[in-house]
XYZ file of C-alpha atoms in Angstrom:
638
model
C 154.686 65.627 77.148
C 157.448 63.228 78.063
C 156.211 60.484 75.744
C 154.983 62.221 72.530
C 155.324 59.248 70.301
C 153.608 56.866 72.736
C 150.526 59.097 72.882
C 150.298 59.943 69.178
C 147.201 58.546 67.455
C 147.490 56.036 64.629
C 145.039 55.226 61.873
C 144.688 51.724 60.458
C 142.055 51.562 57.678
C 138.824 53.140 59.098
C 139.905 53.039 62.701
C 141.935 55.633 64.672
C 143.784 54.208 67.691
C 144.072 57.086 70.235
C 147.622 56.178 71.292
C 150.205 53.398 70.694
C 149.480 51.162 73.580
C 147.907 47.894 73.007
C 146.694 45.177 75.388
C 147.609 41.885 73.658
C 145.243 38.868 74.067
C 145.870 36.959 77.292
C 143.670 34.199 78.521
C 141.765 35.187 81.571
C 139.709 32.046 82.105
C 136.950 34.277 83.353
C 134.510 33.196 80.676
C 131.789 30.581 81.119
C 132.220 26.889 80.486
C 130.256 27.272 77.181
C 132.471 30.112 75.979
C 130.272 33.037 76.851
C 131.571 36.346 78.201
C 131.055 36.834 82.082
C 130.480 39.936 84.149
C 133.978 39.369 85.705
C 135.530 39.477 82.248
C 133.781 42.714 81.267
C 134.989 44.343 84.531
C 138.556 43.058 83.791
C 138.648 44.574 80.390
C 136.803 47.766 81.423
C 139.620 48.432 83.997
C 142.330 48.279 81.188
C 140.302 50.467 78.837
C 139.623 52.947 81.541
C 143.297 52.920 82.268
C 143.968 54.546 78.884
C 145.003 51.651 76.763
C 144.713 52.558 73.079
C 143.479 49.258 71.760
C 142.372 46.156 73.517
C 142.702 42.738 71.724
C 140.362 40.517 73.546
C 141.595 37.121 74.461
C 141.647 34.374 71.964
C 138.168 33.360 70.750
C 137.778 29.860 69.371
C 136.044 29.606 66.014
C 134.917 26.128 66.701
C 135.004 24.708 70.215
C 134.237 21.063 69.283
C 137.597 20.704 67.526
C 139.676 23.669 68.565
C 139.131 24.584 72.238
C 142.505 25.155 73.895
C 141.665 25.951 77.493
C 138.660 25.720 79.896
C 136.332 28.770 79.725
C 137.753 29.842 76.441
C 135.640 32.413 74.644
C 133.747 31.473 71.574
C 131.688 33.191 68.844
C 130.017 30.188 67.066
C 126.423 31.477 66.883
C 124.133 34.339 67.851
C 123.863 32.710 71.289
C 127.359 34.241 72.087
C 126.597 37.688 70.916
C 125.014 39.330 73.984
C 128.156 38.970 76.216
C 130.416 40.211 73.446
C 128.261 43.249 72.842
C 128.394 44.116 76.470
C 132.154 43.714 76.441
C 132.655 45.790 73.353
C 130.507 48.490 74.838
C 132.527 48.479 77.994
C 135.814 48.884 76.112
C 134.788 51.565 73.529
C 132.842 53.632 76.167
C 136.127 54.060 77.925
C 137.771 55.355 74.677
C 139.676 52.223 73.620
C 139.436 50.341 70.360
C 138.011 46.789 70.706
C 139.673 44.095 68.726
C 138.530 40.415 68.497
C 141.146 37.652 68.245
C 140.105 34.526 66.418
C 141.767 31.226 67.006
C 141.579 27.360 66.497
C 143.900 25.254 68.484
C 144.499 22.458 65.971
C 146.902 19.905 67.261
C 147.468 22.222 70.328
C 143.838 21.985 71.424
C 143.088 20.437 74.810
C 141.900 16.909 74.069
C 139.814 16.528 77.161
C 137.630 19.442 76.186
C 136.965 18.409 72.550
C 133.963 16.576 71.087
C 136.122 15.078 68.412
C 137.988 11.848 69.056
C 141.421 13.462 68.602
C 142.790 16.792 67.694
C 143.063 17.891 64.121
C 145.733 19.618 62.258
C 147.675 19.749 58.918
C 149.260 16.327 59.478
C 148.901 13.098 61.391
C 150.683 12.969 64.753
C 151.393 9.912 66.865
C 152.386 9.659 70.467
C 156.076 9.545 71.249
C 155.370 7.140 74.041
C 153.050 4.887 72.033
C 153.671 5.232 68.236
C 150.452 3.306 67.554
C 148.295 5.974 69.205
C 147.272 8.807 67.056
C 147.051 12.164 68.858
C 146.250 14.406 65.905
C 144.473 13.630 62.629
C 145.441 15.290 59.469
C 142.560 17.268 58.102
C 140.803 16.437 54.906
C 140.203 19.031 52.185
C 136.552 19.406 53.202
C 137.531 19.786 56.899
C 139.959 22.613 55.972
C 137.185 24.328 54.024
C 134.859 23.940 57.067
C 137.362 25.629 59.400
C 137.986 28.436 56.985
C 134.272 29.057 57.009
C 134.360 28.951 60.828
C 136.837 31.756 60.835
C 134.594 33.784 58.481
C 131.410 33.125 60.387
C 133.077 34.112 63.765
C 134.390 37.293 62.170
C 130.917 38.156 60.896
C 129.567 37.632 64.400
C 132.289 39.809 65.786
C 131.216 42.651 63.531
C 127.736 42.215 64.738
C 128.929 42.434 68.308
C 130.572 45.715 67.406
C 134.236 44.855 67.324
C 136.219 47.602 65.440
C 139.093 45.226 64.366
C 139.854 41.515 64.113
C 143.149 39.725 64.811
C 144.047 36.191 63.571
C 146.135 34.041 66.023
C 148.808 32.852 63.868
C 151.443 32.448 66.509
C 152.554 30.149 69.321
C 151.762 26.724 67.529
C 148.048 27.040 67.011
C 146.325 25.910 63.853
C 147.285 28.779 61.603
C 150.857 28.440 62.652
C 150.802 24.625 62.197
C 149.912 24.977 58.530
C 152.523 27.690 57.989
C 155.456 25.911 59.695
C 157.471 23.078 58.092
C 157.915 21.450 61.482
C 154.129 20.652 61.637
C 152.902 20.714 58.070
C 154.073 17.486 56.234
C 151.480 17.635 53.522
C 152.168 17.231 49.850
C 149.052 18.515 48.419
C 147.801 22.144 47.704
C 147.839 22.821 51.445
C 151.531 22.004 51.869
C 154.543 20.625 50.100
C 156.426 23.867 49.871
C 156.282 27.341 51.384
C 153.535 28.610 48.980
C 151.401 25.515 49.885
C 151.987 25.999 53.612
C 150.742 29.530 53.309
C 147.533 28.662 51.370
C 145.433 27.989 54.540
C 146.446 31.176 56.278
C 145.922 33.025 52.935
C 142.472 31.546 52.447
C 141.481 32.396 56.088
C 142.646 36.048 55.557
C 140.456 36.252 52.281
C 137.350 34.840 54.149
C 137.769 37.072 57.280
C 138.429 40.174 55.031
C 135.181 39.356 53.217
C 133.433 39.222 56.589
C 134.798 42.488 58.070
C 134.944 44.812 55.138
C 137.055 47.913 55.531
C 137.919 47.354 59.197
C 141.515 46.523 60.269
C 142.714 42.934 59.996
C 145.674 42.069 62.159
C 147.902 38.900 62.084
C 149.764 37.769 65.153
C 152.699 35.552 64.403
C 155.905 34.184 65.835
C 158.790 35.922 64.136
C 160.961 32.966 65.203
C 159.704 29.632 66.504
C 162.963 28.942 68.352
C 162.775 25.150 67.762
C 164.296 22.612 65.494
C 162.697 22.569 62.026
C 160.551 25.565 62.795
C 160.206 28.943 61.195
C 163.044 31.442 61.582
C 163.177 35.271 61.337
C 164.644 34.874 57.944
C 161.563 32.857 56.919
C 159.208 35.385 58.356
C 160.970 38.241 56.454
C 159.827 36.460 53.298
C 156.384 35.436 54.568
C 155.152 38.614 56.082
C 154.953 40.639 52.819
C 152.916 37.799 51.376
C 150.505 38.006 54.281
C 150.296 41.745 53.775
C 149.519 41.211 49.980
C 146.827 38.757 51.044
C 145.004 41.595 52.944
C 146.643 42.051 56.330
C 146.645 45.602 57.658
C 149.012 45.174 60.633
C 151.296 42.483 62.004
C 151.660 41.611 65.680
C 155.124 40.241 66.366
C 155.505 37.613 68.934
C 157.986 34.611 69.196
C 158.092 30.847 70.151
C 155.754 27.975 70.132
C 154.371 25.841 72.882
C 155.596 23.716 74.501
C 158.869 23.400 72.850
C 160.042 26.982 73.332
C 157.425 28.226 75.712
C 160.008 30.499 77.352
C 160.003 32.503 74.218
C 156.143 32.785 74.312
C 156.014 33.807 77.886
C 159.293 35.202 79.105
C 161.052 34.127 82.323
C 162.206 36.761 84.743
C 165.659 36.622 83.349
C 164.611 37.881 79.857
C 166.020 41.417 79.272
C 163.614 44.316 78.721
C 162.490 44.643 75.018
C 164.428 41.639 73.837
C 161.928 41.112 70.943
C 162.464 44.541 69.499
C 165.063 43.474 66.984
C 162.584 40.929 65.621
C 159.732 43.366 65.235
C 162.184 45.947 63.598
C 163.181 43.370 61.043
C 159.570 42.633 60.192
C 158.853 46.334 60.074
C 161.681 46.790 57.550
C 160.105 44.394 54.987
C 156.464 45.413 55.469
C 154.546 48.613 54.743
C 152.029 48.156 57.435
C 152.052 49.041 61.186
C 153.855 46.570 63.336
C 152.981 45.671 67.013
C 155.743 44.566 69.223
C 155.310 42.689 72.489
C 157.191 41.369 75.449
C 159.211 42.642 78.356
C 158.277 46.285 77.829
C 157.791 47.422 81.481
C 158.575 51.112 81.479
C 157.342 53.961 79.226
C 160.913 54.924 78.479
C 161.449 51.624 76.754
C 158.243 51.999 74.770
C 159.044 55.477 73.729
C 162.506 54.557 72.661
C 161.239 51.615 70.654
C 158.970 53.920 68.687
C 161.659 56.492 68.268
C 164.086 53.869 66.949
C 161.671 52.430 64.469
C 161.312 49.061 66.196
C 157.520 49.103 65.974
C 154.456 51.368 65.542
C 152.503 49.978 68.478
C 153.467 48.680 71.844
C 151.658 45.628 73.390
C 152.016 45.648 77.123
C 150.778 42.177 78.168
C 151.591 41.259 81.715
C 152.350 44.865 82.392
C 148.719 45.648 82.305
C 147.909 42.779 84.548
C 150.141 44.402 87.143
C 148.782 47.954 86.471
C 145.709 48.608 84.262
C 146.422 52.272 84.732
C 149.797 52.136 82.991
C 148.830 54.406 80.123
C 147.172 57.028 82.226
C 150.138 57.165 84.516
C 152.649 57.335 81.681
C 150.636 60.154 80.071
C 150.671 62.021 83.376
C 154.456 61.588 83.600
C 153.937 59.494 86.753
C 155.856 56.417 85.652
C 157.202 55.950 89.260
C 153.653 55.167 90.303
C 153.259 52.254 87.899
C 152.912 48.935 89.592
C 155.870 47.083 88.031
C 155.499 43.647 86.430
C 158.315 41.394 87.674
C 157.735 38.559 85.112
C 157.106 36.140 88.083
C 154.536 34.383 86.015
C 152.257 34.008 88.985
C 149.574 35.013 86.419
C 150.124 31.663 84.830
C 151.115 29.223 87.622
C 148.538 30.484 90.126
C 146.015 32.080 87.809
C 145.222 28.830 86.104
C 145.292 26.935 89.404
C 142.414 29.143 90.479
C 140.789 29.023 87.082
C 141.046 32.883 86.858
C 143.602 35.355 85.896
C 145.719 36.620 88.857
C 148.663 38.894 89.531
C 151.025 38.657 92.538
C 151.595 42.422 92.444
C 148.034 43.520 91.987
C 145.440 41.392 93.847
C 142.586 43.318 92.206
C 143.383 41.645 88.820
C 140.678 39.180 88.010
C 138.625 40.435 91.011
C 137.512 43.755 89.514
C 133.935 43.156 90.587
C 134.923 43.132 94.232
C 135.007 46.977 94.187
C 137.266 49.410 96.214
C 138.635 48.910 99.648
C 135.917 49.720 102.194
C 136.496 52.396 104.863
C 137.240 51.686 108.464
C 135.703 53.431 111.497
C 137.076 56.958 111.953
C 140.055 56.973 114.152
C 140.929 53.377 113.776
C 144.576 52.427 114.583
C 146.467 49.719 112.882
C 149.866 48.174 113.439
C 151.601 46.022 110.717
C 154.506 43.907 111.753
C 156.918 43.157 108.943
C 157.833 44.986 105.763
C 157.852 42.321 103.069
C 155.512 42.786 100.120
C 152.564 41.428 102.145
C 153.295 43.867 105.096
C 153.844 46.922 102.972
C 150.703 46.306 100.870
C 148.666 45.640 104.050
C 149.883 48.962 105.518
C 149.103 50.855 102.388
C 145.714 49.320 102.133
C 144.870 50.038 105.821
C 145.942 53.665 105.284
C 143.692 53.850 102.219
C 140.837 52.520 104.304
C 141.293 55.327 106.837
C 143.269 53.773 109.649
C 146.215 55.590 111.381
C 148.714 52.885 110.437
C 152.190 52.128 111.728
C 154.568 49.712 110.058
C 157.169 48.097 112.254
C 160.286 46.483 110.685
C 162.977 44.894 112.863
C 165.676 45.323 110.102
C 167.324 48.577 109.149
C 165.691 48.500 105.639
C 162.387 47.810 104.045
C 161.544 44.807 101.934
C 161.635 41.586 104.107
C 161.653 38.534 101.953
C 161.613 40.584 98.880
C 165.148 41.513 99.596
C 166.104 37.840 99.539
C 164.131 37.111 96.533
C 165.777 39.805 94.504
C 169.326 38.879 95.520
C 170.111 36.041 92.943
C 171.190 36.786 89.478
C 168.555 37.824 86.918
C 166.087 38.742 89.511
C 166.462 42.597 89.515
C 162.823 43.059 88.437
C 161.977 42.113 92.118
C 164.195 44.990 93.283
C 162.172 47.347 91.043
C 159.078 46.199 92.840
C 160.716 46.691 96.193
C 161.639 50.266 95.198
C 158.178 50.885 94.040
C 156.722 49.752 97.331
C 159.114 52.083 99.147
C 158.000 55.000 97.005
C 154.406 54.105 97.802
C 155.115 54.167 101.466
C 156.847 57.553 101.243
C 153.796 59.029 99.518
C 151.384 57.595 102.071
C 150.404 58.434 105.574
C 151.917 55.268 106.986
C 154.294 55.830 109.790
C 157.406 53.572 109.242
C 159.727 52.534 112.029
C 162.931 50.661 111.148
C 164.946 48.584 113.683
C 161.671 48.614 115.534
C 160.853 46.993 118.884
C 158.271 44.301 117.925
C 157.706 42.823 121.354
C 154.219 41.990 122.640
C 154.404 44.804 125.122
C 155.361 47.432 122.489
C 152.566 46.533 120.289
C 149.782 46.334 123.053
C 150.895 49.691 124.453
C 150.064 51.346 121.222
C 146.410 50.371 121.785
C 145.743 49.286 118.170
C 142.405 48.292 116.755
C 143.986 46.025 114.179
C 147.379 44.180 114.187
C 148.499 42.534 111.012
C 151.371 40.062 111.280
C 153.520 39.804 108.138
C 156.387 38.222 109.962
C 157.530 35.829 107.240
C 159.508 32.685 108.122
C 162.401 31.641 110.284
C 165.290 29.126 109.876
C 164.805 25.585 110.846
C 167.170 24.227 113.524
C 169.614 21.601 112.316
C 171.541 18.972 114.056
C 174.480 18.432 111.624
C 177.705 17.717 113.528
C 180.470 20.212 112.930
C 178.323 23.112 111.728
C 178.062 26.372 113.763
C 177.765 30.099 113.156
C 181.464 30.313 112.313
C 181.284 27.993 109.275
C 177.662 27.919 108.155
C 174.531 30.089 107.876
C 170.956 29.824 106.597
C 170.455 30.552 102.884
C 167.854 33.211 103.707
C 170.359 34.921 105.882
C 173.046 34.740 103.256
C 170.804 36.156 100.443
C 169.417 38.885 102.754
C 172.998 40.270 103.298
C 174.743 39.735 99.985
C 177.205 40.978 98.899
C 178.493 42.096 102.475
C 177.940 38.623 104.175
C 181.182 37.459 105.727
C 182.224 34.511 103.608
C 185.701 32.919 103.067
C 187.525 34.200 99.940
C 186.591 32.230 96.695
C 190.047 30.634 96.690
C 189.525 29.131 100.123
C 187.649 26.355 98.624
C 184.170 25.319 97.526
C 181.014 26.285 99.456
C 178.608 23.425 100.235
C 174.933 24.229 99.685
C 172.622 21.743 101.372
C 169.162 21.612 99.676
C 168.121 21.352 96.060
C 164.945 23.460 96.283
C 164.366 26.739 94.586
C 166.232 28.612 97.315
C 169.157 26.228 97.358
C 169.478 26.360 93.500
C 169.317 30.267 93.580
C 171.863 30.418 96.373
C 174.229 28.398 94.184
C 173.826 30.680 91.324
C 174.376 33.777 93.634
C 177.624 32.301 94.943
C 178.843 31.263 91.407
C 178.160 34.862 90.355
C 180.645 36.032 93.133
C 183.312 33.599 91.844
C 182.845 30.623 94.138
C 182.920 26.985 93.391
C 179.869 25.298 94.784
C 178.810 21.873 95.745
C 175.160 21.382 95.766
C 173.952 18.407 97.827
C 170.340 17.522 97.210
C 168.308 14.695 98.928
C 166.319 14.393 95.761
C 167.217 13.280 92.214
C 168.256 15.785 89.636
C 164.834 15.796 88.006
C 163.380 17.344 91.196
C 165.666 20.214 91.613
C 163.918 23.471 92.353
C 160.690 21.504 91.914
C 158.393 24.054 93.574
C 159.458 26.933 91.352
C 157.315 28.346 88.665
C 157.775 26.135 85.515
C 159.286 28.735 83.124
C 161.605 30.272 85.694
C 162.632 26.807 86.920
C 163.618 25.543 83.445
C 165.697 28.878 82.836
C 167.329 28.689 86.233
C 168.294 24.844 85.917
C 169.621 25.398 82.342
C 172.022 28.103 83.492
C 173.041 26.398 86.873
C 173.699 22.948 85.444
C 175.779 24.351 82.607
C 178.223 26.062 85.036
C 181.640 24.395 85.405
C 181.785 25.898 88.952
C 179.085 23.661 90.216
C 179.351 20.053 91.373
C 175.905 18.351 91.859
C 175.546 15.408 94.274
C 172.003 14.154 94.214
C 170.325 11.592 96.566
C 172.725 12.603 99.279
C 172.756 13.485 102.912
C 175.311 15.299 104.993
C 176.776 13.239 107.860
C 179.079 15.752 109.361
C 181.727 18.366 108.853
C 185.157 17.976 110.416
C 188.247 20.069 109.949
C 186.908 21.552 106.660
C 185.906 18.137 105.250
C 182.190 17.389 104.606
C 181.269 13.809 104.742
C 178.249 12.979 102.398
C 176.220 9.954 101.918
C 175.083 9.260 98.401
C 173.131 6.053 98.183
C 175.588 3.488 99.588
C 178.652 5.616 98.823
C 180.479 7.910 101.268
C 181.873 11.083 99.644
C 184.390 13.423 101.353
C 184.588 16.959 100.033
C 186.922 19.734 101.235
C 184.713 22.862 101.789
C 185.324 26.410 103.135
C 181.767 27.095 104.299
C 178.256 25.560 104.322
C 174.941 27.209 103.482
C 171.751 25.474 104.697
C 168.766 25.677 102.250
C 166.598 22.924 103.740
C 163.385 24.816 104.068
C 162.005 27.323 106.611
C 159.110 27.439 109.113
C 156.374 30.000 109.306
C 157.052 32.706 111.878
C 153.834 33.065 113.639
C 154.819 32.915 117.311
C 154.117 36.614 117.933
C 150.735 36.322 116.251
C 149.886 33.357 118.297
C 150.895 35.013 121.537
C 148.870 38.112 120.908
C 145.793 36.471 119.542
C 145.327 34.194 122.529
C 142.253 35.209 124.555
C 144.208 34.987 127.790
C 146.313 37.946 126.867
C 143.360 40.160 127.212
C 144.075 41.844 123.842
C 141.033 43.724 122.415
C 142.329 44.167 118.944
C 141.685 42.122 115.637
C 144.657 39.972 114.547
C 145.488 38.862 110.990
C 148.338 36.578 109.805
C 149.398 37.188 106.217
C 152.099 36.422 103.636
C 154.792 33.672 104.284
C 153.878 33.680 107.936
C 150.316 32.380 106.956
C 151.118 30.182 104.063
């Protein structure tokens, strides 16, 4: 076996975990509005258990919704009314051979106020609004309120055992209530529940004792942030002292995460630029001071990384997180030494940005995620013929799905390589995970029955003469025409064109002068970073103010991108500006009432693109006499 350590069982108290893979708790929002488990949720977790995951830690379950609910549709275990769904969920997980673990949580000051039945959030200390210091946003808990919440943790743990959970995890990470009491940045009390480190640990210690009483000899896990990465917060040095105290209080394993929300959310949910396994040094340091199993998490995408982490002593268990959203069969494929078939997670955070927008977990690379009840792809009529135009991710996936459905499928790509817009998306710095996904799609095509034609003729006539039954248009987008005086193909290009052909695109030498990038959207900012990485000085002209740069980008990635870009000495940013003209290498810009002249060597236009649906429109018009079904997908559709 290529990964002997990864698939070695591990015993924690009375439970044997069949391998070292763990699904960490991730909110799915698939529950009901009153905190019950739904059928869709059961199907979601069943897929990950069937995929060979050793232990599944079910998403955070609130111990008291009235004061601690953190998200819509968050699970709860407050009474026997919640038991039926949890029992069904546990049965689905354990029947597939995985260990079912329940995570207990209370949001504290981080609870969502609009969902609460209390007048404000509660926490260790009073908090007042920064905008309006007279407005209290969090009420410091009284002694009796603290005792009540401790009992809520114990009651939910007891119900979890009745539901059949084999282990329990306490959510003491990311800025929720347990963290708030532990951290000096949020606990300003001077009584038994604060005042010094021992006092700040009293609430977590009491919760541990009460939950231990509830669960008996079953494993009790504590999830924590090894470093909060914010001013006044807990550091790794603090946690090296604290973790042995938690173990002495009754913890059987520690689940090492990082960060708090929202101050250091990029350390909770990594941006695409975060390197593989970057948290491993933190879990290793915790492991060196504790004599219990350590779970590590974050940016572990490939089985090689997981196996090496175990071999190096960085951790005892590997939590896969978004990796299992992309591919629930990760463990089975790794065990079968078929890592090339694993759908790679690109850390695009579509699961957060789009999933919550739809009130359901989603994955850009795996459309089945959150839709497990929809079932398998239905079969087409025998002998069906399909043509897919365009080999971006939408086109390739459409071709693969059509082939799976039984169609004789041909994929037409006008370029000499596969990938379409994915090539462009992967071109800027720190986006190499997208190239991994492109290579995965190419491997899937090579292993399929899809006939691929590069530099293909995609004319109407060529498509119709193939007599297809289905034609899917994944034709992407096209450059918008411009009317800037002085710009032509000799001194300018579209940003998409540039990124599609880097590093071979014909640009002036870096010492010829700065390159002007027009457009402060996500593509414009990424183009600037790509040019800077090649040694160019760049002038970024944006019609919008600086606060709106890359405004359509996913939040975590956007913050990371702008932090790097705006810190570069090779960038000149000119906001609220328009280009008037370019003449003899001088760009004339208007910024408010001021006219600015800048010497430039080249100009890149990043002012948006239009959907390319002309071929679809021509072939789907009834007057053409086409007798095939047409579908428009991907960027061509949206």
